[in-house]
C-alpha positions as a printed Julia matrix, in Angstrom:
72×3 Matrix{Float64}:
 13.49  -24.36  -15.97
 14.96  -22.43  -13.05
 16.3   -18.95  -13.75
 18.92  -17.43  -11.45
 19.92  -13.81  -11.97
 22.98  -12.29  -10.33
 21.6    -8.88   -9.53
 23.41   -6.19   -7.57
 22.47   -2.54   -7.93
 24.85    0.09   -6.54
 23.29    3.22   -5.09
 26.18    5.65   -4.75
 26.57    9.2    -3.59
 23.23   10.76   -2.77
 22.34   14.44   -2.49
 20.12   14.16    0.58
 17.9    11.76    2.51
 14.97   12.16    0.1
 17.25   11.32   -2.86
 18.61    8.3    -0.97
 15.12    6.98   -0.2
 13.93    7.52   -3.78
 16.93    5.75   -5.29
 16.74    2.86   -2.81
 13.01    2.47   -3.49
 13.72    2.31   -7.24
 16.49   -0.28   -6.76
 14.34   -2.42   -4.46
 11.46   -2.28   -6.97
 13.77   -3.58   -9.71
 15.11   -6.32   -7.42
 11.56   -7.25   -6.4
 10.59   -7.76  -10.04
 13.48  -10.18  -10.56
 12.93  -11.92   -7.21
  9.26  -12.49   -8.05
 10.14  -13.97  -11.44
 12.76  -16.24   -9.88
 10.7   -17.19   -6.81
 13.46  -18.36   -4.48
 15.63  -15.52   -3.11
 14.92  -12.4    -1.11
 16.4    -8.92   -1.28
 19.38   -7.69    0.74
 20.0    -3.94    1.12
 23.55   -3.32    2.37
 24.82    0.03    3.62
 28.55    0.35    2.96
 29.07    3.85    4.31
 27.1     7.02    4.98
 25.82    7.38    1.43
 26.67    4.14   -0.39
 24.36    1.12   -0.66
 23.85   -2.02   -2.72
 20.59   -3.82   -3.38
 20.96   -7.48   -4.34
 19.13  -10.78   -4.6
 20.42  -13.02   -1.82
 20.25  -16.72   -0.92
 20.64  -15.63    2.72
 17.25  -13.86    2.62
 14.09  -15.97    2.25
 11.9   -15.31   -0.78
  9.35  -12.59   -0.12
 11.5   -10.74    2.43
 13.77   -7.7     2.28
 16.51   -7.37    4.88
 18.95   -4.59    5.68
 22.6    -5.04    6.59
 25.12   -2.48    7.9
 28.6    -3.13    6.5
 30.59   -0.15    7.77
């Protein structure tokens, strides 16, 4: 049985760079857990503006990889 999870984690307003990195690391770790269980999609980290990101499972990213995308 194949399991597909629609996962998108919003990382909003951050206090500083250290806070941004910590929150992104946490979101990627969660996404990595789901990606590993699913075994077919990678992780896409999208920057929407200076301090707003999403972390999502993506068909556009091969399993086992994490890619970054600038969308601003």
